[in-house]
mmCIF file of C-alpha atoms and ligand atoms in Angstrom:
data_model
loop_
_atom_site.group_PDB
_atom_site.id
_atom_site.type_symbol
_atom_site.label_atom_id
_atom_site.label_comp_id
_atom_site.label_asym_id
_atom_site.label_seq_id
_atom_site.Cartn_x
_atom_site.Cartn_y
_atom_site.Cartn_z
ATOM 1 C CA UNK A 1 -94.556 -10.877 -18.033
ATOM 2 C CA UNK A 2 -93.610 -8.043 -20.332
ATOM 3 C CA UNK A 3 -90.374 -7.162 -18.415
ATOM 4 C CA UNK A 4 -89.552 -10.806 -18.352
ATOM 5 C CA UNK A 5 -90.089 -11.083 -22.152
ATOM 6 C CA UNK A 6 -88.068 -8.001 -22.731
ATOM 7 C CA UNK A 7 -85.202 -9.376 -20.658
ATOM 8 C CA UNK A 8 -85.386 -12.673 -22.643
ATOM 9 C CA UNK A 9 -85.380 -10.729 -25.876
ATOM 10 C CA UNK A 10 -82.287 -8.812 -24.792
ATOM 11 C CA UNK A 11 -80.338 -12.038 -25.064
ATOM 12 C CA UNK A 12 -80.494 -11.897 -28.861
ATOM 13 C CA UNK A 13 -78.469 -10.053 -31.468
ATOM 14 C CA UNK A 14 -81.158 -7.418 -32.223
ATOM 15 C CA UNK A 15 -80.750 -4.195 -34.038
ATOM 16 C CA UNK A 16 -82.418 -1.172 -32.295
ATOM 17 C CA UNK A 17 -83.748 -0.716 -28.813
ATOM 18 C CA UNK A 18 -86.761 -2.822 -27.833
ATOM 19 C CA UNK A 19 -90.064 -0.915 -27.370
ATOM 20 C CA UNK A 20 -92.444 -3.690 -26.443
ATOM 21 C CA UNK A 21 -92.974 -7.448 -26.616
ATOM 22 C CA UNK A 22 -96.494 -8.539 -27.152
ATOM 23 C CA UNK A 23 -98.439 -11.749 -27.800
ATOM 24 C CA UNK A 24 -98.913 -12.885 -31.368
ATOM 25 C CA UNK A 25 -101.144 -15.660 -32.749
ATOM 26 C CA UNK A 26 -102.604 -18.685 -31.113
ATOM 27 C CA UNK A 27 -100.349 -21.637 -31.913
ATOM 28 C CA UNK A 28 -101.279 -24.974 -30.226
ATOM 29 C CA UNK A 29 -97.743 -25.758 -29.371
ATOM 30 C CA UNK A 30 -95.247 -22.889 -28.914
ATOM 31 C CA UNK A 31 -95.846 -19.401 -27.429
ATOM 32 C CA UNK A 32 -95.247 -16.606 -29.906
ATOM 33 C CA UNK A 33 -94.538 -12.967 -29.421
ATOM 34 C CA UNK A 34 -93.579 -9.910 -31.511
ATOM 35 C CA UNK A 35 -90.599 -7.829 -30.472
ATOM 36 C CA UNK A 36 -91.267 -4.192 -31.513
ATOM 37 C CA UNK A 37 -88.158 -1.920 -31.692
ATOM 38 C CA UNK A 38 -87.704 1.788 -32.320
ATOM 39 C CA UNK A 39 -88.720 3.338 -35.632
ATOM 40 C CA UNK A 40 -86.537 2.412 -38.646
ATOM 41 C CA UNK A 41 -85.280 -0.818 -37.052
ATOM 42 C CA UNK A 42 -86.608 -4.302 -37.742
ATOM 43 C CA UNK A 43 -89.139 -6.033 -35.623
ATOM 44 C CA UNK A 44 -88.694 -9.681 -34.614
ATOM 45 C CA UNK A 45 -90.712 -12.806 -33.663
ATOM 46 C CA UNK A 46 -89.826 -14.380 -30.370
ATOM 47 C CA UNK A 47 -90.921 -17.860 -29.582
ATOM 48 C CA UNK A 48 -90.804 -20.193 -26.555
ATOM 49 C CA UNK A 49 -90.302 -23.542 -28.222
ATOM 50 C CA UNK A 50 -92.064 -26.442 -26.738
ATOM 51 C CA UNK A 51 -89.350 -28.752 -25.466
ATOM 52 C CA UNK A 52 -91.941 -31.460 -24.452
ATOM 53 C CA UNK A 53 -92.705 -31.871 -28.163
ATOM 54 C CA UNK A 54 -89.620 -30.922 -30.073
ATOM 55 C CA UNK A 55 -86.613 -32.672 -28.750
ATOM 56 C CA UNK A 56 -83.845 -31.729 -28.662
ATOM 57 C CA UNK A 57 -84.490 -28.046 -29.427
ATOM 58 C CA UNK A 58 -80.845 -27.254 -30.380
ATOM 59 C CA UNK A 59 -81.075 -29.948 -33.148
ATOM 60 C CA UNK A 60 -84.401 -28.519 -34.296
ATOM 61 C CA UNK A 61 -82.882 -25.026 -34.558
ATOM 62 C CA UNK A 62 -79.988 -26.481 -36.584
ATOM 63 C CA UNK A 63 -82.487 -28.100 -38.904
ATOM 64 C CA UNK A 64 -84.308 -24.854 -39.345
ATOM 65 C CA UNK A 65 -81.107 -22.931 -40.010
ATOM 66 C CA UNK A 66 -79.953 -25.431 -42.611
ATOM 67 C CA UNK A 67 -83.249 -25.045 -44.425
ATOM 68 C CA UNK A 68 -83.247 -21.221 -44.188
ATOM 69 C CA UNK A 69 -79.683 -20.864 -45.454
ATOM 70 C CA UNK A 70 -80.307 -23.279 -48.316
ATOM 71 C CA UNK A 71 -83.418 -21.347 -49.445
ATOM 72 C CA UNK A 72 -81.576 -17.971 -49.040
ATOM 73 C CA UNK A 73 -78.804 -19.155 -51.383
ATOM 74 C CA UNK A 74 -81.336 -20.251 -53.948
ATOM 75 C CA UNK A 75 -83.398 -17.073 -53.713
ATOM 76 C CA UNK A 76 -80.259 -14.965 -54.093
ATOM 77 C CA UNK A 77 -79.214 -16.924 -57.187
ATOM 78 C CA UNK A 78 -82.690 -16.371 -58.715
ATOM 79 C CA UNK A 79 -82.297 -12.608 -58.139
ATOM 80 C CA UNK A 80 -84.848 -12.475 -55.275
ATOM 81 C CA UNK A 81 -84.556 -10.880 -51.844
ATOM 82 C CA UNK A 82 -83.255 -13.474 -49.289
ATOM 83 C CA UNK A 83 -84.296 -11.385 -46.322
ATOM 84 C CA UNK A 84 -87.975 -11.377 -47.433
ATOM 85 C CA UNK A 85 -88.336 -14.681 -49.267
ATOM 86 C CA UNK A 86 -86.716 -16.823 -46.522
ATOM 87 C CA UNK A 87 -86.796 -16.829 -42.779
ATOM 88 C CA UNK A 88 -83.774 -15.237 -40.976
ATOM 89 C CA UNK A 89 -82.850 -16.779 -37.696
ATOM 90 C CA UNK A 90 -81.388 -14.230 -35.246
ATOM 91 C CA UNK A 91 -78.776 -15.761 -32.997
ATOM 92 C CA UNK A 92 -78.432 -15.175 -29.273
ATOM 93 C CA UNK A 93 -75.570 -13.046 -28.001
ATOM 94 C CA UNK A 94 -73.394 -16.117 -27.521
ATOM 95 C CA UNK A 95 -73.912 -17.106 -31.171
ATOM 96 C CA UNK A 96 -76.249 -20.071 -30.397
ATOM 97 C CA UNK A 97 -79.517 -20.288 -32.392
ATOM 98 C CA UNK A 98 -81.456 -20.313 -29.137
ATOM 99 C CA UNK A 99 -81.428 -18.935 -25.593
ATOM 100 C CA UNK A 100 -81.980 -21.176 -22.555
ATOM 101 C CA UNK A 101 -83.518 -19.283 -19.684
ATOM 102 C CA UNK A 102 -83.201 -19.900 -15.879
ATOM 103 C CA UNK A 103 -86.318 -22.044 -15.996
ATOM 104 C CA UNK A 104 -84.833 -24.274 -18.622
ATOM 105 C CA UNK A 105 -87.115 -22.922 -21.308
ATOM 106 C CA UNK A 106 -85.794 -22.569 -24.922
ATOM 107 C CA UNK A 107 -86.383 -19.286 -26.844
ATOM 108 C CA UNK A 108 -85.631 -18.477 -30.410
ATOM 109 C CA UNK A 109 -85.958 -15.347 -32.544
ATOM 110 C CA UNK A 110 -86.404 -14.658 -36.225
ATOM 111 C CA UNK A 111 -86.737 -11.526 -38.219
ATOM 112 C CA UNK A 112 -90.345 -10.182 -38.685
ATOM 113 C CA UNK A 113 -90.956 -9.752 -42.475
ATOM 114 C CA UNK A 114 -93.043 -6.620 -42.738
ATOM 115 C CA UNK A 115 -95.588 -5.642 -45.381
ATOM 116 C CA UNK A 116 -96.915 -9.161 -45.623
ATOM 117 C CA UNK A 117 -100.269 -10.703 -45.037
ATOM 118 C CA UNK A 118 -101.017 -13.920 -43.166
ATOM 119 C CA UNK A 119 -104.542 -15.355 -43.634
ATOM 120 C CA UNK A 120 -106.382 -17.666 -41.232
ATOM 121 C CA UNK A 121 -108.544 -19.208 -43.946
ATOM 122 C CA UNK A 122 -108.364 -19.643 -47.769
ATOM 123 C CA UNK A 123 -111.023 -16.984 -48.465
ATOM 124 C CA UNK A 124 -110.918 -17.360 -52.233
ATOM 125 C CA UNK A 125 -109.809 -19.933 -54.835
ATOM 126 C CA UNK A 126 -107.145 -17.485 -55.959
ATOM 127 C CA UNK A 127 -105.598 -17.525 -52.497
ATOM 128 C CA UNK A 128 -105.712 -21.333 -52.440
ATOM 129 C CA UNK A 129 -104.057 -21.533 -55.821
ATOM 130 C CA UNK A 130 -101.284 -19.103 -54.545
ATOM 131 C CA UNK A 131 -100.916 -21.221 -51.317
ATOM 132 C CA UNK A 132 -100.625 -24.416 -53.412
ATOM 133 C CA UNK A 133 -97.906 -22.839 -55.527
ATOM 134 C CA UNK A 134 -96.119 -21.690 -52.372
ATOM 135 C CA UNK A 135 -96.000 -25.146 -50.868
ATOM 136 C CA UNK A 136 -94.966 -26.749 -54.242
ATOM 137 C CA UNK A 137 -92.218 -24.197 -54.526
ATOM 138 C CA UNK A 138 -91.044 -24.696 -50.971
ATOM 139 C CA UNK A 139 -90.727 -28.408 -51.644
ATOM 140 C CA UNK A 140 -88.750 -27.871 -54.858
ATOM 141 C CA UNK A 141 -86.444 -25.330 -53.082
ATOM 142 C CA UNK A 142 -85.446 -27.846 -50.432
ATOM 143 C CA UNK A 143 -85.496 -30.846 -52.704
ATOM 144 C CA UNK A 144 -81.686 -30.660 -53.335
ATOM 145 C CA UNK A 145 -80.659 -29.907 -49.714
ATOM 146 C CA UNK A 146 -78.019 -32.493 -49.167
ATOM 147 C CA UNK A 147 -77.269 -31.899 -45.434
ATOM 148 C CA UNK A 148 -79.207 -34.502 -43.354
ATOM 149 C CA UNK A 149 -81.831 -33.185 -40.898
ATOM 150 C CA UNK A 150 -82.153 -34.636 -37.415
ATOM 151 C CA UNK A 151 -85.427 -36.372 -36.881
ATOM 152 C CA UNK A 152 -86.606 -34.421 -33.835
ATOM 153 C CA UNK A 153 -90.203 -35.679 -34.079
ATOM 154 C CA UNK A 154 -89.913 -39.473 -34.601
ATOM 155 C CA UNK A 155 -93.130 -40.914 -36.037
ATOM 156 C CA UNK A 156 -94.763 -37.523 -36.636
ATOM 157 C CA UNK A 157 -96.856 -38.476 -39.567
ATOM 158 C CA UNK A 158 -96.282 -42.187 -39.251
ATOM 159 C CA UNK A 159 -99.560 -43.886 -38.640
ATOM 160 C CA UNK A 160 -98.079 -47.128 -37.431
ATOM 161 C CA UNK A 161 -96.339 -45.176 -34.683
ATOM 162 C CA UNK A 162 -99.568 -43.214 -33.962
ATOM 163 C CA UNK A 163 -101.403 -46.490 -33.501
ATOM 164 C CA UNK A 164 -98.791 -47.629 -31.008
ATOM 165 C CA UNK A 165 -99.391 -44.429 -29.027
ATOM 166 C CA UNK A 166 -103.178 -44.799 -29.463
ATOM 167 C CA UNK A 167 -103.207 -48.482 -28.331
ATOM 168 C CA UNK A 168 -101.100 -47.539 -25.252
ATOM 169 C CA UNK A 169 -103.371 -44.551 -24.308
ATOM 170 C CA UNK A 170 -106.463 -46.679 -24.736
ATOM 171 C CA UNK A 171 -105.051 -49.499 -22.615
ATOM 172 C CA UNK A 172 -104.097 -47.033 -19.864
ATOM 173 C CA UNK A 173 -107.258 -44.790 -20.057
ATOM 174 C CA UNK A 174 -105.405 -42.552 -17.578
ATOM 175 C CA UNK A 175 -108.406 -40.185 -16.814
ATOM 176 C CA UNK A 176 -111.239 -42.550 -17.359
ATOM 177 C CA UNK A 177 -112.620 -40.800 -20.543
ATOM 178 C CA UNK A 178 -112.501 -43.933 -22.847
ATOM 179 C CA UNK A 179 -116.018 -45.052 -21.855
ATOM 180 C CA UNK A 180 -117.429 -41.704 -22.864
ATOM 181 C CA UNK A 181 -116.386 -42.018 -26.520
ATOM 182 C CA UNK A 182 -117.095 -45.491 -27.963
ATOM 183 C CA UNK A 183 -118.496 -44.095 -31.226
ATOM 184 C CA UNK A 184 -115.438 -41.794 -31.758
ATOM 185 C CA UNK A 185 -113.099 -44.758 -31.056
ATOM 186 C CA UNK A 186 -114.928 -46.813 -33.730
ATOM 187 C CA UNK A 187 -114.266 -44.036 -36.270
ATOM 188 C CA UNK A 188 -110.548 -44.691 -35.763
ATOM 189 C CA UNK A 189 -110.684 -48.459 -35.683
ATOM 190 C CA UNK A 190 -112.908 -48.872 -38.768
ATOM 191 C CA UNK A 191 -110.193 -47.255 -40.940
ATOM 192 C CA UNK A 192 -107.083 -48.615 -39.380
ATOM 193 C CA UNK A 193 -106.344 -51.162 -42.095
ATOM 194 C CA UNK A 194 -106.910 -48.680 -44.922
ATOM 195 C CA UNK A 195 -104.416 -46.240 -43.317
ATOM 196 C CA UNK A 196 -101.810 -48.884 -42.628
ATOM 197 C CA UNK A 197 -102.103 -50.198 -46.241
ATOM 198 C CA UNK A 198 -101.181 -46.700 -47.507
ATOM 199 C CA UNK A 199 -98.433 -46.241 -44.933
ATOM 200 C CA UNK A 200 -96.766 -49.490 -45.997
ATOM 201 C CA UNK A 201 -96.061 -47.825 -49.378
ATOM 202 C CA UNK A 202 -94.021 -45.162 -47.558
ATOM 203 C CA UNK A 203 -92.258 -47.754 -45.437
ATOM 204 C CA UNK A 204 -91.257 -49.881 -48.361
ATOM 205 C CA UNK A 205 -90.121 -46.861 -50.512
ATOM 206 C CA UNK A 206 -92.867 -47.145 -53.158
ATOM 207 C CA UNK A 207 -93.675 -43.564 -52.080
ATOM 208 C CA UNK A 208 -90.435 -41.677 -51.647
ATOM 209 C CA UNK A 209 -89.259 -39.705 -48.661
ATOM 210 C CA UNK A 210 -88.194 -36.084 -49.243
ATOM 211 C CA UNK A 211 -87.770 -32.968 -47.143
ATOM 212 C CA UNK A 212 -91.175 -31.564 -46.383
ATOM 213 C CA UNK A 213 -92.721 -28.889 -44.202
ATOM 214 C CA UNK A 214 -95.252 -30.995 -42.252
ATOM 215 C CA UNK A 215 -97.444 -28.152 -40.966
ATOM 216 C CA UNK A 216 -98.883 -26.467 -44.081
ATOM 217 C CA UNK A 217 -101.728 -24.457 -42.593
ATOM 218 C CA UNK A 218 -102.455 -21.319 -44.518
ATOM 219 C CA UNK A 219 -101.212 -19.142 -41.658
ATOM 220 C CA UNK A 220 -97.819 -20.685 -42.034
ATOM 221 C CA UNK A 221 -97.358 -18.760 -45.276
ATOM 222 C CA UNK A 222 -96.718 -15.083 -45.737
ATOM 223 C CA UNK A 223 -98.278 -13.479 -48.810
ATOM 224 C CA UNK A 224 -97.288 -10.176 -50.297
ATOM 225 C CA UNK A 225 -99.713 -7.414 -51.067
ATOM 226 C CA UNK A 226 -100.234 -8.766 -54.650
ATOM 227 C CA UNK A 227 -101.465 -12.063 -53.207
ATOM 228 C CA UNK A 228 -98.414 -14.096 -54.154
ATOM 229 C CA UNK A 229 -96.546 -16.264 -51.669
ATOM 230 C CA UNK A 230 -93.485 -14.592 -50.322
ATOM 231 C CA UNK A 231 -92.254 -16.940 -47.610
ATOM 232 C CA UNK A 232 -93.110 -20.191 -45.926
ATOM 233 C CA UNK A 233 -92.679 -19.896 -42.135
ATOM 234 C CA UNK A 234 -92.916 -22.131 -39.049
ATOM 235 C CA UNK A 235 -90.186 -24.543 -39.935
ATOM 236 C CA UNK A 236 -90.198 -26.402 -36.596
ATOM 237 C CA UNK A 237 -91.456 -29.535 -38.305
ATOM 238 C CA UNK A 238 -89.230 -29.706 -41.398
ATOM 239 C CA UNK A 239 -88.415 -33.330 -41.650
ATOM 240 C CA UNK A 240 -87.779 -36.097 -44.073
ATOM 241 C CA UNK A 241 -91.224 -37.586 -44.784
ATOM 242 C CA UNK A 242 -93.476 -37.952 -47.783
ATOM 243 C CA UNK A 243 -94.379 -34.639 -49.420
ATOM 244 C CA UNK A 244 -97.882 -35.976 -49.628
ATOM 245 C CA UNK A 245 -98.208 -35.061 -45.945
ATOM 246 C CA UNK A 246 -97.839 -31.321 -46.863
ATOM 247 C CA UNK A 247 -100.486 -31.588 -49.585
ATOM 248 C CA UNK A 248 -102.850 -33.571 -47.325
ATOM 249 C CA UNK A 249 -102.409 -31.173 -44.368
ATOM 250 C CA UNK A 250 -102.933 -28.180 -46.559
ATOM 251 C CA UNK A 251 -106.149 -29.699 -47.937
ATOM 252 C CA UNK A 252 -107.339 -30.516 -44.490
ATOM 253 C CA UNK A 253 -106.886 -26.852 -43.537
ATOM 254 C CA UNK A 254 -107.629 -24.846 -46.736
ATOM 255 C CA UNK A 255 -110.778 -26.643 -47.860
ATOM 256 C CA UNK A 256 -112.592 -26.743 -44.526
ATOM 257 C CA UNK A 257 -115.690 -24.566 -44.757
ATOM 258 C CA UNK A 258 -115.824 -24.521 -40.906
ATOM 259 C CA UNK A 259 -113.342 -24.268 -38.090
ATOM 260 C CA UNK A 260 -110.987 -26.892 -36.820
ATOM 261 C CA UNK A 261 -112.984 -26.758 -33.609
ATOM 262 C CA UNK A 262 -116.369 -25.840 -34.972
ATOM 263 C CA UNK A 263 -119.197 -26.611 -32.546
ATOM 264 C CA UNK A 264 -121.703 -26.573 -35.383
ATOM 265 C CA UNK A 265 -120.907 -29.519 -37.605
ATOM 266 C CA UNK A 266 -123.159 -28.269 -40.322
ATOM 267 C CA UNK A 267 -120.451 -25.594 -40.942
ATOM 268 C CA UNK A 268 -117.815 -28.210 -41.662
ATOM 269 C CA UNK A 269 -117.247 -29.735 -45.069
ATOM 270 C CA UNK A 270 -114.644 -30.040 -47.803
ATOM 271 C CA UNK A 271 -114.911 -27.270 -50.409
ATOM 272 C CA UNK A 272 -114.340 -28.891 -53.797
ATOM 273 C CA UNK A 273 -113.620 -25.414 -55.401
ATOM 274 C CA UNK A 274 -110.834 -24.716 -52.976
ATOM 275 C CA UNK A 275 -109.506 -28.311 -53.471
ATOM 276 C CA UNK A 276 -109.375 -27.762 -57.216
ATOM 277 C CA UNK A 277 -107.720 -24.369 -56.780
ATOM 278 C CA UNK A 278 -105.062 -25.496 -54.372
ATOM 279 C CA UNK A 279 -104.304 -28.614 -56.468
ATOM 280 C CA UNK A 280 -103.922 -26.546 -59.577
ATOM 281 C CA UNK A 281 -101.354 -24.258 -57.900
ATOM 282 C CA UNK A 282 -99.489 -27.063 -56.164
ATOM 283 C CA UNK A 283 -99.193 -29.166 -59.375
ATOM 284 C CA UNK A 284 -97.956 -26.216 -61.408
ATOM 285 C CA UNK A 285 -94.854 -26.314 -59.156
ATOM 286 C CA UNK A 286 -94.678 -29.945 -58.092
ATOM 287 C CA UNK A 287 -95.736 -31.965 -61.130
ATOM 288 C CA UNK A 288 -92.153 -31.952 -62.487
ATOM 289 C CA UNK A 289 -90.735 -33.744 -59.467
ATOM 290 C CA UNK A 290 -93.522 -35.957 -58.215
ATOM 291 C CA UNK A 291 -93.478 -39.585 -59.194
ATOM 292 C CA UNK A 292 -96.528 -41.485 -60.619
ATOM 293 C CA UNK A 293 -97.163 -43.103 -57.261
ATOM 294 C CA UNK A 294 -97.091 -39.768 -55.452
ATOM 295 C CA UNK A 295 -99.630 -38.415 -57.930
ATOM 296 C CA UNK A 296 -101.731 -41.515 -57.561
ATOM 297 C CA UNK A 297 -101.998 -41.032 -53.783
ATOM 298 C CA UNK A 298 -102.220 -37.160 -53.751
ATOM 299 C CA UNK A 299 -105.936 -37.033 -53.095
ATOM 300 C CA UNK A 300 -105.692 -39.869 -50.601
ATOM 301 C CA UNK A 301 -103.130 -37.912 -48.565
ATOM 302 C CA UNK A 302 -106.044 -35.499 -47.546
ATOM 303 C CA UNK A 303 -107.916 -38.526 -46.084
ATOM 304 C CA UNK A 304 -104.808 -39.738 -44.385
ATOM 305 C CA UNK A 305 -103.801 -36.527 -42.687
ATOM 306 C CA UNK A 306 -107.345 -35.593 -41.694
ATOM 307 C CA UNK A 307 -107.800 -39.111 -40.227
ATOM 308 C CA UNK A 308 -104.484 -38.799 -38.381
ATOM 309 C CA UNK A 309 -105.680 -35.445 -36.971
ATOM 310 C CA UNK A 310 -108.959 -37.043 -35.752
ATOM 311 C CA UNK A 311 -106.849 -39.691 -34.061
ATOM 312 C CA UNK A 312 -104.464 -37.172 -32.520
ATOM 313 C CA UNK A 313 -107.151 -34.935 -31.100
ATOM 314 C CA UNK A 314 -109.154 -37.975 -29.768
ATOM 315 C CA UNK A 315 -106.035 -39.595 -28.377
ATOM 316 C CA UNK A 316 -105.106 -36.351 -26.534
ATOM 317 C CA UNK A 317 -108.671 -36.086 -25.139
ATOM 318 C CA UNK A 318 -108.535 -39.692 -23.776
ATOM 319 C CA UNK A 319 -104.975 -39.056 -22.460
ATOM 320 C CA UNK A 320 -106.212 -36.045 -20.466
ATOM 321 C CA UNK A 321 -105.096 -33.162 -22.677
ATOM 322 C CA UNK A 322 -101.333 -33.415 -22.476
ATOM 323 C CA UNK A 323 -100.386 -32.404 -25.980
ATOM 324 C CA UNK A 324 -102.489 -29.639 -27.398
ATOM 325 C CA UNK A 325 -103.325 -26.400 -25.663
ATOM 326 C CA UNK A 326 -107.014 -26.499 -24.829
ATOM 327 C CA UNK A 327 -109.544 -23.880 -23.865
ATOM 328 C CA UNK A 328 -112.044 -26.146 -22.159
ATOM 329 C CA UNK A 329 -112.345 -29.718 -20.920
ATOM 330 C CA UNK A 330 -114.209 -30.757 -24.070
ATOM 331 C CA UNK A 331 -112.022 -28.896 -26.482
ATOM 332 C CA UNK A 332 -110.127 -31.798 -27.955
ATOM 333 C CA UNK A 333 -113.416 -33.765 -28.322
ATOM 334 C CA UNK A 334 -115.003 -30.805 -30.133
ATOM 335 C CA UNK A 335 -111.917 -30.791 -32.419
ATOM 336 C CA UNK A 336 -112.200 -34.579 -32.935
ATOM 337 C CA UNK A 337 -115.840 -34.377 -34.048
ATOM 338 C CA UNK A 338 -115.277 -31.408 -36.327
ATOM 339 C CA UNK A 339 -112.273 -33.039 -38.020
ATOM 340 C CA UNK A 340 -114.204 -36.275 -38.393
ATOM 341 C CA UNK A 341 -117.041 -34.463 -40.154
ATOM 342 C CA UNK A 342 -114.415 -33.116 -42.499
ATOM 343 C CA UNK A 343 -113.011 -36.575 -43.027
ATOM 344 C CA UNK A 344 -116.460 -37.955 -44.006
ATOM 345 C CA UNK A 345 -116.865 -35.036 -46.461
ATOM 346 C CA UNK A 346 -113.548 -35.908 -48.013
ATOM 347 C CA UNK A 347 -114.527 -39.537 -48.259
ATOM 348 C CA UNK A 348 -117.801 -38.551 -49.959
ATOM 349 C CA UNK A 349 -116.053 -36.444 -52.584
ATOM 350 C CA UNK A 350 -112.994 -38.651 -53.037
ATOM 351 C CA UNK A 351 -113.758 -39.815 -56.583
ATOM 352 C CA UNK A 352 -114.056 -36.251 -57.739
ATOM 353 C CA UNK A 353 -110.820 -35.307 -55.934
ATOM 354 C CA UNK A 354 -109.020 -37.993 -57.824
ATOM 355 C CA UNK A 355 -110.442 -36.793 -61.149
ATOM 356 C CA UNK A 356 -109.354 -33.255 -60.306
ATOM 357 C CA UNK A 357 -105.760 -34.351 -59.653
ATOM 358 C CA UNK A 358 -105.742 -36.158 -62.966
ATOM 359 C CA UNK A 359 -106.969 -33.045 -64.730
ATOM 360 C CA UNK A 360 -103.917 -31.086 -63.655
ATOM 361 C CA UNK A 361 -101.301 -33.823 -64.229
HETATM 362 C C1 GN1 B 1 -100.079 -28.147 -34.269
HETATM 363 O O1 GN1 B 1 -99.062 -25.433 -33.152
HETATM 364 P P1 GN1 B 1 -99.403 -25.446 -34.609
HETATM 365 O O2 GN1 B 1 -100.741 -24.906 -34.911
HETATM 366 O O3 GN1 B 1 -98.255 -25.025 -35.414
HETATM 367 C C2 GN1 B 1 -99.417 -29.410 -34.638
HETATM 368 C C3 GN1 B 1 -99.919 -29.858 -36.050
HETATM 369 C C4 GN1 B 1 -101.359 -29.971 -36.047
HETATM 370 C C5 GN1 B 1 -101.969 -28.641 -35.656
HETATM 371 C C6 GN1 B 1 -103.444 -28.788 -35.525
HETATM 372 C C7 GN1 B 1 -95.783 -30.062 -33.831
HETATM 373 O O4 GN1 B 1 -99.539 -27.014 -35.031
HETATM 374 O O5 GN1 B 1 -99.267 -31.124 -36.396
HETATM 375 O O6 GN1 B 1 -101.807 -30.302 -37.311
HETATM 376 O O7 GN1 B 1 -101.438 -28.219 -34.306
HETATM 377 N N1 GN1 B 1 -97.930 -29.298 -34.604
HETATM 378 C C8 GN1 B 1 -97.209 -30.266 -33.897
HETATM 379 O O8 GN1 B 1 -103.974 -27.733 -36.131
HETATM 380 O O9 GN1 B 1 -97.760 -31.181 -33.313
HETATM 381 MG MG1 MG B 2 -96.497 -25.506 -36.328
#
């Protein structure tokens, strides 16, 4: 594999001779590697982009490039360092933003930003506040990007579309798993109307659509050694959607006292202190551009995205594990139950979450 990866990497405009290409991280969708080069030269991130999910990949890379160049311009204007505070896409030798290999797989490279820290959990409230600021700042940096982005993930955080997929998968029950999970299915059905009522506000424009990141896990942010956010990464999902999705997804991830696939449900709950800390940081940056309606539904977005994630994991389980990478037959079901536990914890603390949002408005 390593020689194959090296020969893939050689198709990009890299500085310095390649020393090795090794695995990095555990994304559910793409495969990610680090390209190490000789001393004194930059290192790079190499990714095989998942063409089953992002389609078409060339349009996705164009979206990412538009966002990166826009952020770089603004960072430069503000006197910052555009090579560290924005992602840098490295083109292939032919100038394209991707390389298509003989097996029809798409690869892309970006610069590795060194001297940074990526966390897998919001270990302290201070880190959560910094993360909140980072996401708010990212949204404000891209708010005035005029060039349209191609919607390469139709219906991504659109619950009406997700219900269509859900109904189809349940009707088909392709691997006969539906009968095993009646209780889990009832978790989805009992909240269907509540979620559609919210989504209608997005569809009718009551809640505006803006450019958002759509995958705001803490490990998609690079921090500097002082604990401040340097750069938001993983731009595969930059789309026009409600920015509430970014807030909700971050809360789903940051506040979880357990793991996304925790086997021990007692570990899983929503940590109010982390919620408060993230919200404080986020609103410091985002308060100035959010509308009253967006603020009103900010806490709800955590319910919405966590619910959507329960649905997506369970749907993939019933569908026979076609979307997410899994480590065992039950993995998507374990994830479903752990995310549902988180959802119920959010529901229990919902009033307090709303009060916290108001405090920082
Ligand atoms: C996927 O692969 P990763 O970790 O960046 C998914 C997110 C989910 C997440 C679950 C394009 O993200 O939407 O929230 O897994 N990305 C896509 O943790 O489906
Ligand atoms: Mg991602």
